Amino acid sequence: MKKIAIASDHGGYELKKNLIAFLTNSNLVINDFGPTNPDSVDYPDYGVKVVKAILENKVDRGIVICGTGIGMSIVVNRFPGIRGTLCSDLNTAKLCREHNDSNILILGGRVIAKDLAMKIVGIWLNTEFEGGRHQRRIDKINKIDGKVNI
Ligand code: RB5
């Protein structure tokens, strides 16, 4: 059974709640890393919780949500091994899995319609990485990690 970590800030709180309800009867274990109410919080604090869960192999993949998705994108992609992908359309949701082996889906809770977000999540969860030439490119990204000079 796939384990999914999810977190947001206040800008993504409502969409996170809706997503958790949407995924409740799915074949997934959902670990909610907060927040537990819509009060204002700082997105880095919650983005790193999902990163940590993935890098420690406690979950398979993660979903993070802030107002635009930009703050969470900046945070999660600072960590080697994380491939966070901000999605606002269905094709990107599919291609970021097939080509980029996305391990964190990033959504903007204030800029995306709820129904579209659910469809994006469904596609992202159910699309497999294609490997092959795409794996070669990810290997190159992994070699860049931690280098100051390219
Ligand atoms: C919070 O007000 C907002 O800045 C945050 O949710 C996010 O959009 C940042 O990128």
mmCIF file of C-alpha atoms and ligand atoms in Angstrom:
data_model
loop_
_atom_site.group_PDB
_atom_site.id
_atom_site.type_symbol
_atom_site.label_atom_id
_atom_site.label_comp_id
_atom_site.label_asym_id
_atom_site.label_seq_id
_atom_site.Cartn_x
_atom_site.Cartn_y
_atom_site.Cartn_z
ATOM 1 C CA MET A 1 0.000 0.000 0.000
ATOM 2 C CA LYS A 2 1.380 3.389 -0.997
ATOM 3 C CA LYS A 3 2.112 5.861 1.819
ATOM 4 C CA ILE A 4 1.624 9.543 1.092
ATOM 5 C CA ALA A 5 2.717 12.457 3.313
ATOM 6 C CA ILE A 6 0.712 15.661 3.024
ATOM 7 C CA ALA A 7 1.215 19.146 4.498
ATOM 8 C CA SER A 8 0.282 22.739 3.788
ATOM 9 C CA ASP A 9 0.407 26.235 5.201
ATOM 10 C CA HIS A 10 -2.720 28.327 5.882
ATOM 11 C CA GLY A 11 -2.960 29.172 2.154
ATOM 12 C CA GLY A 12 -3.281 25.478 1.352
ATOM 13 C CA TYR A 13 -5.136 24.343 4.443
ATOM 14 C CA GLU A 14 -8.628 24.187 2.911
ATOM 15 C CA LEU A 15 -7.445 22.265 -0.148
ATOM 16 C CA LYS A 16 -5.453 19.887 2.075
ATOM 17 C CA LYS A 17 -8.607 19.128 4.072
ATOM 18 C CA ASN A 18 -10.546 18.465 0.876
ATOM 19 C CA LEU A 19 -7.796 16.254 -0.507
ATOM 20 C CA ILE A 20 -7.571 14.154 2.633
ATOM 21 C CA ALA A 21 -11.348 13.604 2.497
ATOM 22 C CA PHE A 22 -11.056 12.760 -1.217
ATOM 23 C CA LEU A 23 -8.313 10.191 -0.551
ATOM 24 C CA THR A 24 -9.883 8.625 2.537
ATOM 25 C CA ASN A 25 -11.423 5.668 0.751
ATOM 26 C CA SER A 26 -8.505 5.174 -1.613
ATOM 27 C CA ASN A 27 -5.957 2.414 -1.387
ATOM 28 C CA LEU A 28 -3.436 4.755 0.287
ATOM 29 C CA VAL A 29 -2.103 5.519 3.741
ATOM 30 C CA ILE A 30 -2.206 9.290 4.214
ATOM 31 C CA ASN A 31 0.123 10.861 6.802
ATOM 32 C CA ASP A 32 -1.032 14.399 7.554
ATOM 33 C CA PHE A 33 1.885 16.540 8.750
ATOM 34 C CA GLY A 34 -0.329 19.528 9.476
ATOM 35 C CA PRO A 35 -1.247 22.153 10.180
ATOM 36 C CA THR A 36 -4.371 21.134 12.095
ATOM 37 C CA ASN A 37 -6.168 24.475 11.798
ATOM 38 C CA PRO A 38 -6.221 27.410 9.330
ATOM 39 C CA ASP A 39 -4.150 29.810 11.476
ATOM 40 C CA SER A 40 -1.236 31.546 9.790
ATOM 41 C CA VAL A 41 1.954 29.446 9.700
ATOM 42 C CA ASP A 42 5.224 29.472 7.749
ATOM 43 C CA TYR A 43 5.304 27.131 4.755
ATOM 44 C CA PRO A 44 9.007 26.111 5.173
ATOM 45 C CA ASP A 45 8.171 24.504 8.539
ATOM 46 C CA TYR A 46 5.629 22.211 6.890
ATOM 47 C CA GLY A 47 7.387 21.587 3.592
ATOM 48 C CA VAL A 48 10.428 20.152 5.364
ATOM 49 C CA LYS A 49 8.291 17.691 7.326
ATOM 50 C CA VAL A 50 7.218 16.049 4.077
ATOM 51 C CA VAL A 51 10.769 16.147 2.690
ATOM 52 C CA LYS A 52 12.060 14.452 5.848
ATOM 53 C CA ALA A 53 9.419 11.704 5.677
ATOM 54 C CA ILE A 54 10.427 10.929 2.079
ATOM 55 C CA LEU A 55 14.183 11.061 2.634
ATOM 56 C CA GLU A 56 13.827 8.789 5.674
ATOM 57 C CA ASN A 57 11.753 6.363 3.581
ATOM 58 C CA LYS A 58 8.763 6.684 5.898
ATOM 59 C CA VAL A 59 6.484 7.438 2.947
ATOM 60 C CA ASP A 60 6.641 6.829 -0.796
ATOM 61 C CA ARG A 61 5.703 10.308 -1.974
ATOM 62 C CA GLY A 62 4.347 13.625 -0.724
ATOM 63 C CA ILE A 63 1.901 16.410 -1.490
ATOM 64 C CA VAL A 64 2.509 19.975 -0.276
ATOM 65 C CA ILE A 65 0.203 22.952 -0.671
ATOM 66 C CA CYS A 66 0.651 26.669 -0.030
ATOM 67 C CA GLY A 67 -1.189 29.655 -1.491
ATOM 68 C CA THR A 68 0.490 29.693 -4.896
ATOM 69 C CA GLY A 69 2.641 26.576 -4.617
ATOM 70 C CA ILE A 70 5.714 28.736 -5.200
ATOM 71 C CA GLY A 71 6.971 28.907 -1.616
ATOM 72 C CA MET A 72 6.645 25.147 -1.177
ATOM 73 C CA SER A 73 8.383 24.623 -4.554
ATOM 74 C CA ILE A 74 11.367 26.661 -3.440
ATOM 75 C CA VAL A 75 11.595 24.853 -0.095
ATOM 76 C CA VAL A 76 11.265 21.214 -1.126
ATOM 77 C CA ASN A 77 13.554 21.454 -4.154
ATOM 78 C CA ARG A 78 16.478 22.571 -2.007
ATOM 79 C CA PHE A 79 16.944 18.962 -0.885
ATOM 80 C CA PRO A 80 18.907 16.402 -2.942
ATOM 81 C CA GLY A 81 16.700 13.490 -3.915
ATOM 82 C CA ILE A 82 13.544 15.577 -3.953
ATOM 83 C CA ARG A 83 11.824 16.228 -7.261
ATOM 84 C CA GLY A 84 8.948 18.549 -6.406
ATOM 85 C CA THR A 85 6.662 19.535 -9.242
ATOM 86 C CA LEU A 86 4.149 22.381 -9.193
ATOM 87 C CA CYS A 87 1.104 21.336 -11.226
ATOM 88 C CA SER A 88 -1.921 23.260 -12.376
ATOM 89 C CA ASP A 89 -2.938 21.132 -15.376
ATOM 90 C CA LEU A 90 -3.546 17.454 -16.054
ATOM 91 C CA ASN A 91 -0.867 16.979 -18.677
ATOM 92 C CA THR A 92 1.874 18.282 -16.381
ATOM 93 C CA ALA A 93 0.583 15.984 -13.617
ATOM 94 C CA LYS A 94 1.082 13.011 -15.962
ATOM 95 C CA LEU A 95 4.376 14.094 -17.519
ATOM 96 C CA CYS A 96 6.067 15.015 -14.244
ATOM 97 C CA ARG A 97 5.604 11.411 -13.146
ATOM 98 C CA GLU A 98 6.527 9.800 -16.475
ATOM 99 C CA HIS A 99 9.552 11.990 -17.204
ATOM 100 C CA ASN A 100 10.690 13.503 -13.908
ATOM 101 C CA ASP A 101 9.739 10.789 -11.407
ATOM 102 C CA SER A 102 8.148 13.510 -9.291
ATOM 103 C CA ASN A 103 8.153 12.510 -5.633
ATOM 104 C CA ILE A 104 6.400 15.609 -4.314
ATOM 105 C CA LEU A 105 3.318 17.101 -5.918
ATOM 106 C CA ILE A 106 2.996 20.816 -5.214
ATOM 107 C CA LEU A 107 -0.325 22.634 -5.472
ATOM 108 C CA GLY A 108 -1.410 26.257 -5.065
ATOM 109 C CA GLY A 109 -4.482 26.269 -2.840
ATOM 110 C CA ARG A 110 -5.408 29.840 -3.769
ATOM 111 C CA VAL A 111 -4.917 29.532 -7.509
ATOM 112 C CA ILE A 112 -6.426 26.208 -8.509
ATOM 113 C CA ALA A 113 -10.044 25.009 -8.521
ATOM 114 C CA LYS A 114 -10.779 22.217 -6.089
ATOM 115 C CA ASP A 115 -12.137 19.796 -8.718
ATOM 116 C CA LEU A 116 -9.105 20.295 -10.937
ATOM 117 C CA ALA A 117 -6.794 19.716 -7.953
ATOM 118 C CA MET A 118 -8.497 16.358 -7.243
ATOM 119 C CA LYS A 119 -8.036 15.275 -10.858
ATOM 120 C CA ILE A 120 -4.386 16.331 -10.809
ATOM 121 C CA VAL A 121 -3.811 14.327 -7.629
ATOM 122 C CA GLY A 122 -5.529 11.255 -9.096
ATOM 123 C CA ILE A 123 -3.370 11.317 -12.230
ATOM 124 C CA TRP A 124 -0.159 12.050 -10.325
ATOM 125 C CA LEU A 125 -0.799 9.162 -7.924
ATOM 126 C CA ASN A 126 -1.582 6.670 -10.660
ATOM 127 C CA THR A 127 1.107 7.447 -13.235
ATOM 128 C CA GLU A 128 4.375 5.515 -13.234
ATOM 129 C CA PHE A 129 7.870 6.760 -14.077
ATOM 130 C CA GLU A 130 8.991 5.675 -17.557
ATOM 131 C CA GLY A 131 12.707 5.293 -16.780
ATOM 132 C CA GLY A 132 15.049 4.863 -19.761
ATOM 133 C CA ARG A 133 16.325 8.191 -21.090
ATOM 134 C CA HIS A 134 14.479 9.949 -18.290
ATOM 135 C CA GLN A 135 16.444 7.991 -15.685
ATOM 136 C CA ARG A 136 19.677 9.113 -17.397
ATOM 137 C CA ARG A 137 18.580 12.733 -16.937
ATOM 138 C CA ILE A 138 17.702 12.201 -13.294
ATOM 139 C CA ASP A 139 21.117 10.585 -12.768
ATOM 140 C CA LYS A 140 22.626 13.816 -14.095
ATOM 141 C CA ILE A 141 20.545 15.871 -11.652
ATOM 142 C CA ASN A 142 21.766 13.630 -8.827
ATOM 143 C CA LYS A 143 25.363 14.305 -9.865
ATOM 144 C CA ILE A 144 24.748 18.076 -9.723
ATOM 145 C CA ASP A 145 23.432 17.837 -6.136
ATOM 146 C CA GLY A 146 25.835 19.355 -3.661
ATOM 147 C CA LYS A 147 28.158 20.865 -6.273
ATOM 148 C CA VAL A 148 28.834 24.586 -6.188
ATOM 149 C CA ASN A 149 30.486 24.735 -9.609
ATOM 150 C CA ILE A 150 28.884 23.077 -12.599
HETATM 151 C C1 RB5 B 1 1.018 32.857 2.594
HETATM 152 O O1 RB5 B 1 0.359 34.060 2.735
HETATM 153 C C2 RB5 B 1 1.564 32.692 1.187
HETATM 154 O O2 RB5 B 1 2.619 33.576 0.990
HETATM 155 C C3 RB5 B 1 1.999 31.267 0.956
HETATM 156 O O3 RB5 B 1 0.897 30.434 1.117
HETATM 157 C C4 RB5 B 1 2.550 30.917 -0.410
HETATM 158 O O4 RB5 B 1 1.689 31.330 -1.424
HETATM 159 C C5 RB5 B 1 3.944 31.306 -0.638
HETATM 160 O O5 RB5 B 1 4.514 31.081 -1.705
#
